[in-house]
mmCIF file of C-alpha atoms and ligand atoms in Angstrom:
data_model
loop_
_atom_site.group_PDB
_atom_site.id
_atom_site.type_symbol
_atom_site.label_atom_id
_atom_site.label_comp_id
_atom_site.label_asym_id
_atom_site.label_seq_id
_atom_site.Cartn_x
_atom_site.Cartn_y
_atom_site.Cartn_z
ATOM 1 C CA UNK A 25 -4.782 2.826 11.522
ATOM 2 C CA UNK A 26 -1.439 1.163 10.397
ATOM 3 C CA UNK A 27 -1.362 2.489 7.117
ATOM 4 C CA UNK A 28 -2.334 6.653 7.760
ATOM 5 C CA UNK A 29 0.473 6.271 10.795
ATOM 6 C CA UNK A 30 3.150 5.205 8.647
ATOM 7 C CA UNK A 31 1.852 7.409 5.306
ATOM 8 C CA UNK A 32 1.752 10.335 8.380
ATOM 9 C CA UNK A 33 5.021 9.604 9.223
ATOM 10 C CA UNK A 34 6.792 9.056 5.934
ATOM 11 C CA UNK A 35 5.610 12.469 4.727
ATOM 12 C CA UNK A 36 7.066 14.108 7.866
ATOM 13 C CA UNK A 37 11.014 12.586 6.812
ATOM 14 C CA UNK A 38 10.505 11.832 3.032
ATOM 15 C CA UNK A 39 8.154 14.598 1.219
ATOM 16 C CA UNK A 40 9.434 13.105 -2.450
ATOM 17 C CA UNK A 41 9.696 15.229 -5.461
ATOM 18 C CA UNK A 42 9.163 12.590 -8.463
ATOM 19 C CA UNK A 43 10.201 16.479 -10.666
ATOM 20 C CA UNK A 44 13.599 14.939 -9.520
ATOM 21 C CA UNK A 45 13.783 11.821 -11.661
ATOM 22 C CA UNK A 46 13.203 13.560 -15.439
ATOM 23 C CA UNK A 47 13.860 10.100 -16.527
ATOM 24 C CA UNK A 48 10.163 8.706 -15.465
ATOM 25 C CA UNK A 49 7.962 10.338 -16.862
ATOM 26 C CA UNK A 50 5.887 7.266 -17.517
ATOM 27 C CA UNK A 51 5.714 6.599 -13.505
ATOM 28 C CA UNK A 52 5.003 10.184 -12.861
ATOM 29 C CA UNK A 53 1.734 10.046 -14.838
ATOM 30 C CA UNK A 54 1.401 6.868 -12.157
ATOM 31 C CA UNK A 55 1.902 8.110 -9.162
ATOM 32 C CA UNK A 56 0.471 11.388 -7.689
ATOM 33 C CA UNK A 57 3.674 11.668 -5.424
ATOM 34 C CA UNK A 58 1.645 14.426 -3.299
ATOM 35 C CA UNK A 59 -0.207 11.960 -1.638
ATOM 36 C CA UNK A 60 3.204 11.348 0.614
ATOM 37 C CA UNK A 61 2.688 14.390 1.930
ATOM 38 C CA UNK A 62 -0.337 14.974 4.015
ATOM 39 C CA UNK A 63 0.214 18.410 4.707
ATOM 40 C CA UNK A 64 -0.216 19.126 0.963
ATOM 41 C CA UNK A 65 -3.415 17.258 0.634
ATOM 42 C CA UNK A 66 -5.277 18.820 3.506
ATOM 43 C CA UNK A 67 -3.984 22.300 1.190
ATOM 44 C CA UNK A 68 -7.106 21.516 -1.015
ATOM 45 C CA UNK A 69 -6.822 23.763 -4.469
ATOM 46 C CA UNK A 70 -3.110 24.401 -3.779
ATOM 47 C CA UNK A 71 -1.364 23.518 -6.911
ATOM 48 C CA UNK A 72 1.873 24.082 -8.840
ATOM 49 C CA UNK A 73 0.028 23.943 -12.319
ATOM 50 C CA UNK A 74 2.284 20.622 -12.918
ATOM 51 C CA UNK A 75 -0.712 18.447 -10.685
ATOM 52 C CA UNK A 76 -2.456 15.629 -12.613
ATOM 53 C CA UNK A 77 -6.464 15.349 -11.934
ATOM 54 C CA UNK A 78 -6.583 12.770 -14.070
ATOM 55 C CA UNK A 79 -7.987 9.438 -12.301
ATOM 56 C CA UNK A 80 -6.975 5.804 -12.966
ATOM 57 C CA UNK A 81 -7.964 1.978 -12.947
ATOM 58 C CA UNK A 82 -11.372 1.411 -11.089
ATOM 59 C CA UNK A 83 -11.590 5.314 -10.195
ATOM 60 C CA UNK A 84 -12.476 5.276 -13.654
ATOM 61 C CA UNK A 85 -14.509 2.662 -14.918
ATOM 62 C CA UNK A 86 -16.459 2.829 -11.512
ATOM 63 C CA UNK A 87 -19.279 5.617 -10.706
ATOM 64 C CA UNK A 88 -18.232 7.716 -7.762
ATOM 65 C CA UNK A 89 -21.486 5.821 -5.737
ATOM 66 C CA UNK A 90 -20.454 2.579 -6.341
ATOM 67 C CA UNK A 91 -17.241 3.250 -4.899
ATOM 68 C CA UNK A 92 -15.938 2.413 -1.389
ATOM 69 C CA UNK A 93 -15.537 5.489 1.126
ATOM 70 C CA UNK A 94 -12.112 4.994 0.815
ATOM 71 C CA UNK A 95 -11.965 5.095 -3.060
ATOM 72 C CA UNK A 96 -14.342 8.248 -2.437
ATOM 73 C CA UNK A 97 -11.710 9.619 -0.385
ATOM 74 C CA UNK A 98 -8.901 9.274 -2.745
ATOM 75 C CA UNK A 99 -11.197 10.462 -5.451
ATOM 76 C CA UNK A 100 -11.563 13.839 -3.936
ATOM 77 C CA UNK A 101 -8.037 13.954 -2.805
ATOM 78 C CA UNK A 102 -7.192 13.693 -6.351
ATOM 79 C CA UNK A 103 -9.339 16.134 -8.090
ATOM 80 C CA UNK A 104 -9.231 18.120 -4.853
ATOM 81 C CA UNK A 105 -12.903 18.155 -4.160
ATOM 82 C CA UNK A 106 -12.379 17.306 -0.733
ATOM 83 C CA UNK A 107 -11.736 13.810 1.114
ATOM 84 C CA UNK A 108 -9.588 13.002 3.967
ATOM 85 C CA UNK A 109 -5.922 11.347 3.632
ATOM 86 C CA UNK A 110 -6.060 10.487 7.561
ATOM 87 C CA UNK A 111 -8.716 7.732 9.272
ATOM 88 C CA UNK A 112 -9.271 7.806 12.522
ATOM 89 C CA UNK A 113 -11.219 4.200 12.357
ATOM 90 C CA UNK A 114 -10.597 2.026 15.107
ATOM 91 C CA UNK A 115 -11.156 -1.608 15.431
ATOM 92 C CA UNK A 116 -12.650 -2.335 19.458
ATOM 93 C CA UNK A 117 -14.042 -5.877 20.233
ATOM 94 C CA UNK A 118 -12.406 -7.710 17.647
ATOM 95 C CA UNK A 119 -13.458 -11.411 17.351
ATOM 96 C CA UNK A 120 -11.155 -14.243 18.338
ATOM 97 C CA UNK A 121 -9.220 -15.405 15.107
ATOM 98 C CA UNK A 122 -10.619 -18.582 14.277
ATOM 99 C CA UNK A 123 -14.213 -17.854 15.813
ATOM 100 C CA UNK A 124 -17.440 -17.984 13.341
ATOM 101 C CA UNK A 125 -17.623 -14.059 13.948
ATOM 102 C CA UNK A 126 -14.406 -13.205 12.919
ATOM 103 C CA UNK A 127 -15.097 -15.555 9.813
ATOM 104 C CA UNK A 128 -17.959 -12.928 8.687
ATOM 105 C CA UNK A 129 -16.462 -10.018 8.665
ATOM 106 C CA UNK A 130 -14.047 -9.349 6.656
ATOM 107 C CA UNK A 131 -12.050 -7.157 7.992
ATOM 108 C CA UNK A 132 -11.294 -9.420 10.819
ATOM 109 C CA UNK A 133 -8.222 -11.359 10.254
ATOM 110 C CA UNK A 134 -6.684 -8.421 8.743
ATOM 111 C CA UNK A 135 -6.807 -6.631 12.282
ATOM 112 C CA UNK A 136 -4.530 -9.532 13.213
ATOM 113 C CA UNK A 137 -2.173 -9.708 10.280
ATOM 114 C CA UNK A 138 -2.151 -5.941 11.404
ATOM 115 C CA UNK A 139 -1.361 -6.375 14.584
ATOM 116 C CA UNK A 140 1.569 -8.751 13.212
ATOM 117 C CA UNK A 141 3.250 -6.276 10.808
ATOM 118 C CA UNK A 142 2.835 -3.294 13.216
ATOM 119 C CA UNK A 143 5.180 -5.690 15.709
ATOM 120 C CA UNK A 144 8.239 -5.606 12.859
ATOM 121 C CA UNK A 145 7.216 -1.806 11.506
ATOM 122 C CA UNK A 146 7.369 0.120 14.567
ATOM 123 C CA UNK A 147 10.227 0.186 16.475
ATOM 124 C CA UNK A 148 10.884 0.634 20.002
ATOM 125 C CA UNK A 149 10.569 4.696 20.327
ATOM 126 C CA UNK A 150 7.593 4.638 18.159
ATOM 127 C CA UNK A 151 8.929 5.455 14.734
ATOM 128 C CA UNK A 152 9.165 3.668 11.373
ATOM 129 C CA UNK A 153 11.595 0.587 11.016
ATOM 130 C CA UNK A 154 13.631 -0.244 7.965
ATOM 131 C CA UNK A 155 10.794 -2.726 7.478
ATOM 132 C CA UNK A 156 8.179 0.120 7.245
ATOM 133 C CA UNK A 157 10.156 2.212 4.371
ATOM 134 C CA UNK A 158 11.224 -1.381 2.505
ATOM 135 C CA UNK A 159 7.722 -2.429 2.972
ATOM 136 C CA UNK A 160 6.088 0.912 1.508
ATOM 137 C CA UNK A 161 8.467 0.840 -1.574
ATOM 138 C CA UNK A 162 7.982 -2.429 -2.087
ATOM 139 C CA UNK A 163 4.297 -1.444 -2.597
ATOM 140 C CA UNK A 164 5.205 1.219 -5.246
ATOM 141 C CA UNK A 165 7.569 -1.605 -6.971
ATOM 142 C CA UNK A 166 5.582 -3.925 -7.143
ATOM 143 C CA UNK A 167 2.746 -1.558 -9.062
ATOM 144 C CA UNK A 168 5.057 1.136 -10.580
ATOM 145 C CA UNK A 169 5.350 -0.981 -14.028
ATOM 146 C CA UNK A 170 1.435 -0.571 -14.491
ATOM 147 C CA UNK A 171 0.670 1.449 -17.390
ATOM 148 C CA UNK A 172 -2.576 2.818 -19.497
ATOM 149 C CA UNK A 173 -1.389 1.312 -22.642
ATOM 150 C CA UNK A 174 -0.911 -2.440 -21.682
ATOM 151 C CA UNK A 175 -4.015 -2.042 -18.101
ATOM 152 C CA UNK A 176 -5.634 -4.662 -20.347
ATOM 153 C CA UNK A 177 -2.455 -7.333 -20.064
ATOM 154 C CA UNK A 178 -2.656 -6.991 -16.339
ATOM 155 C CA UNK A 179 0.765 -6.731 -14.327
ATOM 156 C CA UNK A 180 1.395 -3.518 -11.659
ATOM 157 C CA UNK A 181 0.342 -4.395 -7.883
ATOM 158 C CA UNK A 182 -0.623 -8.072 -8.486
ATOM 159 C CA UNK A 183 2.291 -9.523 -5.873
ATOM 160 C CA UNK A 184 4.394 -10.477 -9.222
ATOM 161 C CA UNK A 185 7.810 -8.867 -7.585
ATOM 162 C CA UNK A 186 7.386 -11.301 -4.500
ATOM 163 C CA UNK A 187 5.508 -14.047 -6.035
ATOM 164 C CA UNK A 188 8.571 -14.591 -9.310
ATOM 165 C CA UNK A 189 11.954 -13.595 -9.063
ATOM 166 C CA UNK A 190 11.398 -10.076 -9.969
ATOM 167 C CA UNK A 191 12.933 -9.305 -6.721
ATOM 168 C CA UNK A 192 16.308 -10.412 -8.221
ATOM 169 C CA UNK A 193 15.997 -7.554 -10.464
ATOM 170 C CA UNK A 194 18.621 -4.495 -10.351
ATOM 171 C CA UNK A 195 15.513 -1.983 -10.074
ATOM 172 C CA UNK A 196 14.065 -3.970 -6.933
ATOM 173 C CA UNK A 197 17.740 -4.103 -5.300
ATOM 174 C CA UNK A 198 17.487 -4.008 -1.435
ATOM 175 C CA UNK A 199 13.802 -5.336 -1.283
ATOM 176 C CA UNK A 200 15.054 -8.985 -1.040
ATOM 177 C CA UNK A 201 14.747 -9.286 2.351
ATOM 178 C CA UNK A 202 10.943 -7.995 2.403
ATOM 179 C CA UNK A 203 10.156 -10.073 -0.044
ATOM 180 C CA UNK A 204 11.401 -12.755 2.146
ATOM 181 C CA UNK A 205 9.149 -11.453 5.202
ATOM 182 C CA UNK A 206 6.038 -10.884 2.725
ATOM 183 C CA UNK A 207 7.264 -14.850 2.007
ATOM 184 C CA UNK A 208 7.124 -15.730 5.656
ATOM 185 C CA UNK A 209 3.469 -13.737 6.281
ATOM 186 C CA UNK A 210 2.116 -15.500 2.856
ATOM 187 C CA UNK A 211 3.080 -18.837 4.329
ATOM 188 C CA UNK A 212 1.217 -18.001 7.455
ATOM 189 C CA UNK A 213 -2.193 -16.402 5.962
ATOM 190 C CA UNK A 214 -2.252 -17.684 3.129
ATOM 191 C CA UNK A 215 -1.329 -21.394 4.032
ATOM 192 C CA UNK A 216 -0.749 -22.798 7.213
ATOM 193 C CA UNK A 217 -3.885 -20.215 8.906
ATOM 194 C CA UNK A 218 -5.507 -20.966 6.065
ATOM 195 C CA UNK A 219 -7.213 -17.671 5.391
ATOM 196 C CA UNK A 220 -6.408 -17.910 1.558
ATOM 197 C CA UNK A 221 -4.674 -14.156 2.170
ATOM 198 C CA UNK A 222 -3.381 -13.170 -1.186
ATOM 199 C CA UNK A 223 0.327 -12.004 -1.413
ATOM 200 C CA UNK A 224 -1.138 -8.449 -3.623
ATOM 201 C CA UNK A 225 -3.185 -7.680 -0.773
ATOM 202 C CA UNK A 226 -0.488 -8.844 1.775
ATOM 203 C CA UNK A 227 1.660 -5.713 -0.198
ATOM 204 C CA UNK A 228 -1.406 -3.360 -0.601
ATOM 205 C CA UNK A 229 -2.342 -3.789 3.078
ATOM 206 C CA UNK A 230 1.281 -2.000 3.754
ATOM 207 C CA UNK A 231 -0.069 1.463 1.653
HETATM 208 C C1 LIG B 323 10.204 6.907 -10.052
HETATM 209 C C2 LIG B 323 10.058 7.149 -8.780
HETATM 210 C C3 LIG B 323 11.058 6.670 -7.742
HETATM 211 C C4 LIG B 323 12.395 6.469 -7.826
HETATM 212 C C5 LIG B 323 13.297 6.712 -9.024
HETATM 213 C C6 LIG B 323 12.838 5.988 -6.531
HETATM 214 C C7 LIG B 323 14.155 5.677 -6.214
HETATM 215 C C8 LIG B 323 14.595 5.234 -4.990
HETATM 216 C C9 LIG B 323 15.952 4.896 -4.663
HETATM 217 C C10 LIG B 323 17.123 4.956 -5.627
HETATM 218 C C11 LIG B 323 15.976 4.514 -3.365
HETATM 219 C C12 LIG B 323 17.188 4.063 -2.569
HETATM 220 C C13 LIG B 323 17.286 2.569 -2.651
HETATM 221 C C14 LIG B 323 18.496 2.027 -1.925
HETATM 222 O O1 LIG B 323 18.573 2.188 -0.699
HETATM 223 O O2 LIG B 323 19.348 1.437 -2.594
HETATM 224 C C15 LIG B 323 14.625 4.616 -2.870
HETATM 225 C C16 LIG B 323 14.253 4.316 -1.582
HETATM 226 C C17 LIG B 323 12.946 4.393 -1.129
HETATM 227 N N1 LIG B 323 11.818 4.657 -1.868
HETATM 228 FE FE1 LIG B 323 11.796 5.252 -3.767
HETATM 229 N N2 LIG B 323 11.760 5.905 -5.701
HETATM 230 C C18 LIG B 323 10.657 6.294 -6.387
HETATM 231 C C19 LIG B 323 9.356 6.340 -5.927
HETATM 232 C C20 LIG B 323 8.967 5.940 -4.672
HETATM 233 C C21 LIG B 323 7.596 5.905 -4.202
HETATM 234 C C22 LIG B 323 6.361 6.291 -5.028
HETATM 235 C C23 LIG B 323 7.623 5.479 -2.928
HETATM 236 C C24 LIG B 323 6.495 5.253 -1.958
HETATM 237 C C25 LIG B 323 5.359 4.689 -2.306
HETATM 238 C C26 LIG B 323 9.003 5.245 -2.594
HETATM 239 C C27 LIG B 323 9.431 4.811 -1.374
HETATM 240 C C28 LIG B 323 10.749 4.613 -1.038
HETATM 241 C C29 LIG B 323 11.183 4.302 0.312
HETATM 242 C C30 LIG B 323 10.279 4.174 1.547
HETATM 243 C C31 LIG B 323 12.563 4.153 0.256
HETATM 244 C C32 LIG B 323 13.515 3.833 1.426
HETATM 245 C C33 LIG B 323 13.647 2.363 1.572
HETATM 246 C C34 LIG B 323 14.513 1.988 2.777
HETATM 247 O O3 LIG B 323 14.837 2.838 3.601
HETATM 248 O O4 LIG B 323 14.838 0.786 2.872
HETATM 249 N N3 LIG B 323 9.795 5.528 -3.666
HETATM 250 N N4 LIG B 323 13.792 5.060 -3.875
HETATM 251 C C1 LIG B 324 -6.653 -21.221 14.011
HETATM 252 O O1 LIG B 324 -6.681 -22.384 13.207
HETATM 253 C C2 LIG B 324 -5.471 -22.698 12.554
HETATM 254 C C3 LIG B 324 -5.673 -23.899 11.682
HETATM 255 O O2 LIG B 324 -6.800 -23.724 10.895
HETATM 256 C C4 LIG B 324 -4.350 -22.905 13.553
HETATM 257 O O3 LIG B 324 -3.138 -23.085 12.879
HETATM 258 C C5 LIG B 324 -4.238 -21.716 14.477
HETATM 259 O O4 LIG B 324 -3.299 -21.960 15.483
HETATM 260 C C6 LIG B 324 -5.578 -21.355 15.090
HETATM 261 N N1 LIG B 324 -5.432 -20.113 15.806
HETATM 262 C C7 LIG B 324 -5.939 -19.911 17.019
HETATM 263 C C8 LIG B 324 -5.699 -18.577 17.615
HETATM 264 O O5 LIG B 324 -6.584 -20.758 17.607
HETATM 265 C C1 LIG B 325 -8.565 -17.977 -2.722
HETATM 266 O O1 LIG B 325 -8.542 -16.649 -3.221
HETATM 267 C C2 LIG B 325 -8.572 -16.561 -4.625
HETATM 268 C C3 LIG B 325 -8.482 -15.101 -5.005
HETATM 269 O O2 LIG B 325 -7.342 -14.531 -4.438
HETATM 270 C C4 LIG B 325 -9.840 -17.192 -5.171
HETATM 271 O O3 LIG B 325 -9.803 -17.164 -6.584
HETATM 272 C C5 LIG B 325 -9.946 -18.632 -4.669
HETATM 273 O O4 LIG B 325 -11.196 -19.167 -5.080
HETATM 274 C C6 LIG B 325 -9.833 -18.674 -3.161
HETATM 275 N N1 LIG B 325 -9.813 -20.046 -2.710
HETATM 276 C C7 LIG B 325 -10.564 -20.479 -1.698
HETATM 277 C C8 LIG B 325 -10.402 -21.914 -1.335
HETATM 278 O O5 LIG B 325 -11.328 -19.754 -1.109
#
């Protein structure tokens, strides 16, 4: 699927250390950097002794039943009790878009949004555009203000940095132009399709 290629392909050219940035140490309790790196979460019990196991937001208040397979997956990948960081789901004899089939299932018209940022993400030999890596950070800015102390107040990956001018800001410089596209595939889905697509998930879907 769209998101394990480009999560595949961003840990092959970009396996981050967040160690590198002392300076946020709030956002490294956030974000369990590893998971850019698929080689070192199929390395199950491999750890530096600096690895978090601590889980977060739903993957909390949630029992592990009740959750999705995917929040199962990321579960385990966390607390390294297994899980898979790679899906090898396909999506064969997809409805037409505006047909009463594709209407019940869900997961219809997001094969076609799908199929609309795959067209801008992958370029012609196969790899990652600039649109791919702006459109992956933008995921982590648009969630990397989230913290434990204020979860109740809402804010992290709720579309805010598209949706107000938090773009604008000198953090988010060089995501303008994303925003703009994330603009262009709100008006679309949201809008003028009519699908009611939200501009979080629009973000999320990227991840
Ligand atoms: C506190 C942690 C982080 C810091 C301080 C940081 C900082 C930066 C900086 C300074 C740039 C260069 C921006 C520019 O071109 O002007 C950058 C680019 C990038 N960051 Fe981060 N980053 C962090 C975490 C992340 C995370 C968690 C992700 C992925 C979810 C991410 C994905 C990217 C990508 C894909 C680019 C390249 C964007 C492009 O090529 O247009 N970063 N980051
Ligand atoms: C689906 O319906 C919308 C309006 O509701 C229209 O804009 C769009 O072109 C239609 N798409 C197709 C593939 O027929
Ligand atoms: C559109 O989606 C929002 C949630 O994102 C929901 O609250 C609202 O009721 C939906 N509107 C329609 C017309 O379905």
């Amino acid at each position: 699927m769209l998101s394990s290629t480009l999560i595949v392909a961003l840990g092959a050219i970009m396996p981050v250390s967040v160690d590198a940035f002392t300076g946020f140490s709030r956002m490294k309790q956030l974000v369990k950097i590893d998971v850019l790196n698929p080689a070192d979460l199929n390395n199950v019990g491999s750890t530096d002794g600096d690895d978090s196991f601590e889980l977060l937001g739903d993957l909390v208040t949630l029992s592990f039943s009740d959750l999705t397979p995917v929040g199962r997956d990321i579960t385990d990948l966390l607390m390294r009790t297994g899980g898979s960081p790679e899906s090898d789901v396909a999506y064969i004899n997809v409805p037409a878009l505006n047909s009463t089939a594709c209407a019940e299932d869900t997961c219809c018209v997001w094969k076609y949004i799908a199929d609309e940022m795959t067209d801008l993400f992958r370029g012609e030999s196969g790899r990652c555009t600039k649109w791919a890596r702006m459109a992956v950070r933008l995921g982590f800015h648009d969630a990397g203000a989230w913290s434990k102390a204020t979860a109740s107040e809402g804010g992290g990956a709720d579309g805010s940095i598209c949706l107000t001018d938090e773009y604008t800001l000198p953090e988010n410089g060089g995501l303008e132009d994303m925003c703009l596209q994330m603009t262009t595939w709100y008006d679309e889905w949201h809008n003028q399709k009519g699908f009611n697509i939200s501009m979080a998930d629009l973000i999320r879907y990227v991840q």
